[in-house]
PDB file of C-alpha atoms and ligand atoms in Angstrom:
ATOM      1  CA  UNK A   1      -4.092   8.379 -18.344  1.00 83.00           C
ATOM      2  CA  UNK A   2      -3.104   6.976 -14.948  1.00 93.00           C
ATOM      3  CA  UNK A   3      -2.281   3.334 -14.229  1.00 96.00           C
ATOM      4  CA  UNK A   4      -4.245   1.434 -11.579  1.00 98.00           C
ATOM      5  CA  UNK A   5      -2.748  -1.866 -10.481  1.00 98.00           C
ATOM      6  CA  UNK A   6      -3.315  -4.100  -7.470  1.00 98.00           C
ATOM      7  CA  UNK A   7      -1.895  -7.553  -6.790  1.00 98.00           C
ATOM      8  CA  UNK A   8      -0.296  -9.674  -4.107  1.00 98.00           C
ATOM      9  CA  UNK A   9       3.369 -10.664  -4.057  1.00 98.00           C
ATOM     10  CA  UNK A  10       4.614 -13.787  -2.264  1.00 98.00           C
ATOM     11  CA  UNK A  11       8.117 -13.334  -0.879  1.00 97.00           C
ATOM     12  CA  UNK A  12      10.639 -16.159  -0.561  1.00 96.00           C
ATOM     13  CA  UNK A  13      11.103 -17.214   3.044  1.00 96.00           C
ATOM     14  CA  UNK A  14      14.637 -18.309   3.830  1.00 95.00           C
ATOM     15  CA  UNK A  15      13.754 -20.268   6.906  1.00 87.00           C
ATOM     16  CA  UNK A  16      15.904 -22.603   8.932  1.00 92.00           C
ATOM     17  CA  UNK A  17      15.842 -23.945  12.490  1.00 95.00           C
ATOM     18  CA  UNK A  18      16.684 -20.454  13.791  1.00 97.00           C
ATOM     19  CA  UNK A  19      13.515 -18.978  12.317  1.00 96.00           C
ATOM     20  CA  UNK A  20      12.562 -17.070   9.188  1.00 96.00           C
ATOM     21  CA  UNK A  21      14.289 -14.423   7.090  1.00 97.00           C
ATOM     22  CA  UNK A  22      12.919 -12.501   4.146  1.00 97.00           C
ATOM     23  CA  UNK A  23      15.153 -10.366   1.940  1.00 96.00           C
ATOM     24  CA  UNK A  24      13.730  -7.735  -0.354  1.00 95.00           C
ATOM     25  CA  UNK A  25      15.856  -6.386  -3.186  1.00 93.00           C
ATOM     26  CA  UNK A  26      15.229  -3.605  -5.683  1.00 91.00           C
ATOM     27  CA  UNK A  27      13.637  -4.674  -8.957  1.00 88.00           C
ATOM     28  CA  UNK A  28      13.796  -8.359  -7.987  1.00 91.00           C
ATOM     29  CA  UNK A  29      11.482  -9.072  -5.052  1.00 94.00           C
ATOM     30  CA  UNK A  30       9.855  -5.637  -5.491  1.00 96.00           C
ATOM     31  CA  UNK A  31       9.099  -4.549  -9.091  1.00 96.00           C
ATOM     32  CA  UNK A  32      10.719  -1.098  -8.787  1.00 97.00           C
ATOM     33  CA  UNK A  33      13.679   0.765  -7.346  1.00 96.00           C
ATOM     34  CA  UNK A  34      12.906   1.570  -3.725  1.00 97.00           C
ATOM     35  CA  UNK A  35      13.286   5.273  -2.912  1.00 97.00           C
ATOM     36  CA  UNK A  36      11.368   5.353   0.369  1.00 98.00           C
ATOM     37  CA  UNK A  37      10.354   3.134   3.247  1.00 98.00           C
ATOM     38  CA  UNK A  38       7.904   4.085   5.967  1.00 98.00           C
ATOM     39  CA  UNK A  39       6.060   2.139   8.601  1.00 98.00           C
ATOM     40  CA  UNK A  40       2.850   2.464  10.526  1.00 98.00           C
ATOM     41  CA  UNK A  41       2.428   1.024  14.031  1.00 98.00           C
ATOM     42  CA  UNK A  42       0.615   1.729  17.293  1.00 98.00           C
ATOM     43  CA  UNK A  43      -2.621   2.324  15.378  1.00 98.00           C
ATOM     44  CA  UNK A  44      -5.840   1.914  17.335  1.00 97.00           C
ATOM     45  CA  UNK A  45      -8.380  -0.638  16.099  1.00 96.00           C
ATOM     46  CA  UNK A  46     -11.041   1.972  15.217  1.00 97.00           C
ATOM     47  CA  UNK A  47      -8.664   4.150  13.164  1.00 98.00           C
ATOM     48  CA  UNK A  48      -8.925   4.257   9.375  1.00 98.00           C
ATOM     49  CA  UNK A  49      -5.775   5.446   7.582  1.00 98.00           C
ATOM     50  CA  UNK A  50      -5.019   6.085   3.941  1.00 98.00           C
ATOM     51  CA  UNK A  51      -8.247   7.238   2.288  1.00 98.00           C
ATOM     52  CA  UNK A  52      -6.476   8.412  -0.829  1.00 98.00           C
ATOM     53  CA  UNK A  53      -5.206   7.345  -4.223  1.00 98.00           C
ATOM     54  CA  UNK A  54      -2.101   8.363  -6.121  1.00 98.00           C
ATOM     55  CA  UNK A  55      -1.433   9.586  -9.612  1.00 98.00           C
ATOM     56  CA  UNK A  56       1.743   7.611 -10.190  1.00 98.00           C
ATOM     57  CA  UNK A  57       3.205   6.223  -6.984  1.00 98.00           C
ATOM     58  CA  UNK A  58       4.047   2.515  -6.816  1.00 98.00           C
ATOM     59  CA  UNK A  59       3.997   0.967  -3.346  1.00 98.00           C
ATOM     60  CA  UNK A  60       4.207  -2.428  -1.704  1.00 98.00           C
ATOM     61  CA  UNK A  61       2.557  -2.863   1.702  1.00 98.00           C
ATOM     62  CA  UNK A  62       3.863  -5.596   4.006  1.00 98.00           C
ATOM     63  CA  UNK A  63       2.305  -6.354   7.375  1.00 98.00           C
ATOM     64  CA  UNK A  64       5.334  -7.767   9.198  1.00 98.00           C
ATOM     65  CA  UNK A  65       3.488  -8.183  12.515  1.00 98.00           C
ATOM     66  CA  UNK A  66      -0.195  -8.566  13.383  1.00 98.00           C
ATOM     67  CA  UNK A  67      -2.889  -7.888  10.835  1.00 98.00           C
ATOM     68  CA  UNK A  68      -4.605  -5.080   8.962  1.00 98.00           C
ATOM     69  CA  UNK A  69      -7.381  -4.924   6.376  1.00 98.00           C
ATOM     70  CA  UNK A  70      -6.777  -2.974   3.182  1.00 98.00           C
ATOM     71  CA  UNK A  71      -9.889  -1.834   1.339  1.00 98.00           C
ATOM     72  CA  UNK A  72      -8.995  -1.050  -2.265  1.00 98.00           C
ATOM     73  CA  UNK A  73     -11.023   0.388  -5.091  1.00 98.00           C
ATOM     74  CA  UNK A  74     -10.201   0.534  -8.808  1.00 98.00           C
ATOM     75  CA  UNK A  75     -12.923   2.357 -10.748  1.00 97.00           C
ATOM     76  CA  UNK A  76     -16.066   0.923  -9.078  1.00 96.00           C
ATOM     77  CA  UNK A  77     -14.546  -2.438  -8.115  1.00 98.00           C
ATOM     78  CA  UNK A  78     -13.901  -2.812  -4.383  1.00 98.00           C
ATOM     79  CA  UNK A  79     -11.605  -5.491  -2.958  1.00 98.00           C
ATOM     80  CA  UNK A  80     -10.940  -6.169   0.728  1.00 98.00           C
ATOM     81  CA  UNK A  81      -7.583  -7.730   1.435  1.00 98.00           C
ATOM     82  CA  UNK A  82      -6.346  -8.861   4.847  1.00 98.00           C
ATOM     83  CA  UNK A  83      -2.593  -8.626   5.321  1.00 98.00           C
ATOM     84  CA  UNK A  84      -1.477 -10.853   8.189  1.00 98.00           C
ATOM     85  CA  UNK A  85       1.703 -12.504   6.991  1.00 98.00           C
ATOM     86  CA  UNK A  86       5.253 -11.095   6.712  1.00 98.00           C
ATOM     87  CA  UNK A  87       5.790 -13.058   3.504  1.00 98.00           C
ATOM     88  CA  UNK A  88       2.994 -11.358   1.547  1.00 98.00           C
ATOM     89  CA  UNK A  89       3.186  -7.923  -0.045  1.00 98.00           C
ATOM     90  CA  UNK A  90       0.374  -5.928  -1.614  1.00 98.00           C
ATOM     91  CA  UNK A  91       1.393  -3.988  -4.728  1.00 98.00           C
ATOM     92  CA  UNK A  92      -0.614  -0.808  -5.229  1.00 98.00           C
ATOM     93  CA  UNK A  93       0.051   1.522  -8.137  1.00 98.00           C
ATOM     94  CA  UNK A  94      -1.558   4.775  -9.096  1.00 98.00           C
ATOM     95  CA  UNK A  95      -5.295   5.306  -9.184  1.00 98.00           C
ATOM     96  CA  UNK A  96      -6.293   2.843  -6.468  1.00 98.00           C
ATOM     97  CA  UNK A  97      -8.357   4.336  -3.637  1.00 98.00           C
ATOM     98  CA  UNK A  98      -7.128   2.589  -0.497  1.00 98.00           C
ATOM     99  CA  UNK A  99      -8.025   2.578   3.162  1.00 98.00           C
ATOM    100  CA  UNK A 100      -6.217   0.736   5.957  1.00 98.00           C
ATOM    101  CA  UNK A 101      -8.428  -0.380   8.821  1.00 98.00           C
ATOM    102  CA  UNK A 102      -8.886  -2.900  11.622  1.00 98.00           C
ATOM    103  CA  UNK A 103      -5.253  -2.679  12.735  1.00 98.00           C
ATOM    104  CA  UNK A 104      -4.474  -5.271  15.400  1.00 98.00           C
ATOM    105  CA  UNK A 105      -2.644  -3.953  18.482  1.00 98.00           C
ATOM    106  CA  UNK A 106       0.598  -5.532  17.331  1.00 98.00           C
ATOM    107  CA  UNK A 107       0.274  -4.469  13.673  1.00 98.00           C
ATOM    108  CA  UNK A 108       3.373  -3.100  11.971  1.00 98.00           C
ATOM    109  CA  UNK A 109       2.756  -2.134   8.362  1.00 98.00           C
ATOM    110  CA  UNK A 110       5.863  -1.473   6.297  1.00 98.00           C
ATOM    111  CA  UNK A 111       5.477   0.351   3.006  1.00 98.00           C
ATOM    112  CA  UNK A 112       8.142   0.629   0.327  1.00 98.00           C
ATOM    113  CA  UNK A 113       7.644   3.128  -2.474  1.00 98.00           C
ATOM    114  CA  UNK A 114       9.250   4.051  -5.771  1.00 98.00           C
ATOM    115  CA  UNK A 115       9.398   7.736  -4.942  1.00 98.00           C
ATOM    116  CA  UNK A 116       9.950  10.156  -2.108  1.00 98.00           C
ATOM    117  CA  UNK A 117       6.969  11.757  -0.358  1.00 98.00           C
ATOM    118  CA  UNK A 118       5.256  14.134  -2.764  1.00 98.00           C
ATOM    119  CA  UNK A 119       1.922  15.636  -1.740  1.00 98.00           C
ATOM    120  CA  UNK A 120       1.204  16.659  -5.354  1.00 98.00           C
ATOM    121  CA  UNK A 121       0.956  12.953  -6.284  1.00 98.00           C
ATOM    122  CA  UNK A 122      -1.896  12.412  -3.785  1.00 98.00           C
ATOM    123  CA  UNK A 123      -5.595  12.354  -4.620  1.00 98.00           C
ATOM    124  CA  UNK A 124      -7.203  12.826  -1.214  1.00 98.00           C
ATOM    125  CA  UNK A 125     -10.665  13.780  -2.412  1.00 98.00           C
ATOM    126  CA  UNK A 126     -12.929  10.795  -3.154  1.00 98.00           C
ATOM    127  CA  UNK A 127     -15.052  12.689  -5.696  1.00 98.00           C
ATOM    128  CA  UNK A 128     -11.874  13.648  -7.563  1.00 98.00           C
ATOM    129  CA  UNK A 129     -10.819   9.985  -7.521  1.00 98.00           C
ATOM    130  CA  UNK A 130     -14.214   8.968  -8.985  1.00 97.00           C
ATOM    131  CA  UNK A 131     -13.974  11.654 -11.660  1.00 97.00           C
ATOM    132  CA  UNK A 132     -10.428  10.713 -12.687  1.00 97.00           C
ATOM    133  CA  UNK A 133     -11.360   7.009 -12.638  1.00 97.00           C
ATOM    134  CA  UNK A 134     -14.304   7.519 -14.953  1.00 95.00           C
ATOM    135  CA  UNK A 135     -12.119   9.496 -17.399  1.00 92.00           C
ATOM    136  CA  UNK A 136      -9.334   6.911 -17.270  1.00 80.00           C
TER     137      UNK A 136
HETATM  138  P1  LIG B   1      -0.813  10.450   5.841  1.00 75.76           P
HETATM  139  O1  LIG B   1      -0.724  10.668   4.368  1.00 75.76           O
HETATM  140  O2  LIG B   1      -1.992  10.999   6.555  1.00 75.76           O
HETATM  141  O3  LIG B   1      -0.713   8.897   6.158  1.00 75.76           O
HETATM  142  P2  LIG B   1      -1.724   7.698   5.777  1.00 75.76           P
HETATM  143  O4  LIG B   1      -2.209   7.971   4.389  1.00 75.76           O
HETATM  144  O5  LIG B   1      -0.892   6.484   5.871  1.00 75.76           O
HETATM  145  O6  LIG B   1      -2.826   7.674   6.764  1.00 75.76           O
HETATM  146  O7  LIG B   1       0.532  10.994   6.493  1.00 75.76           O
HETATM  147  C1  LIG B   1       0.640  11.397   7.827  1.00 75.76           C
HETATM  148  C2  LIG B   1       1.712  12.490   7.931  1.00 75.76           C
HETATM  149  O8  LIG B   1       3.001  11.991   7.627  1.00 75.76           O
HETATM  150  C3  LIG B   1       1.456  13.636   6.998  1.00 75.76           C
HETATM  151  O9  LIG B   1       1.792  14.829   7.688  1.00 75.76           O
HETATM  152  C4  LIG B   1       2.414  13.425   5.867  1.00 75.76           C
HETATM  153  C5  LIG B   1       3.563  12.715   6.536  1.00 75.76           C
HETATM  154  N1  LIG B   1       4.294  11.779   5.679  1.00 75.76           N
HETATM  155  C6  LIG B   1       5.610  12.036   5.372  1.00 75.76           C
HETATM  156  O10 LIG B   1       6.193  13.069   5.768  1.00 75.76           O
HETATM  157  N2  LIG B   1       6.295  11.132   4.605  1.00 75.76           N
HETATM  158  C7  LIG B   1       5.705  10.000   4.153  1.00 75.76           C
HETATM  159  O11 LIG B   1       6.383   9.200   3.481  1.00 75.76           O
HETATM  160  C8  LIG B   1       4.330   9.750   4.474  1.00 75.76           C
HETATM  161  C9  LIG B   1       3.646   8.504   3.987  1.00 75.76           C
HETATM  162  C10 LIG B   1       3.661  10.664   5.236  1.00 75.76           C
END
């Protein structure tokens, strides 16, 4: 019914003696057309963000500064992923319950998505996520 996908993406670093540069292009470095970008910063260490899944949304999370842990769940499988490198993206699609936690003080988490913000695509209730996952 709904897709649930989770994997890491390694971006090409175009480094030289001036430092590093990473370019992200639609459908090439990111496997979809980007319709939205948002970023999360200034998050206190004890704060847990996210705590939802989506019906359809495709996103790639990139921690361009500092570090953050992403706790992901597909059906009953839980995976904890630390993002602490600007050249790694985490692809999350659809029915993946995800929580962002342990933000470092300097953490900046950029998210690119294949659609504009749409509250009706969110599953914010964990029991609903479990129910949909078991039917999937
Ligand atoms: P929220 O969904 O709580 O963020 P997170 O899941 O990352 O913890 O969003 C916080 C607020 O920002 C909420 O009022 C919805 C709004 N928002 C937008 O307007 N556009 C967006 O692209 C996002 C992600 C959130």
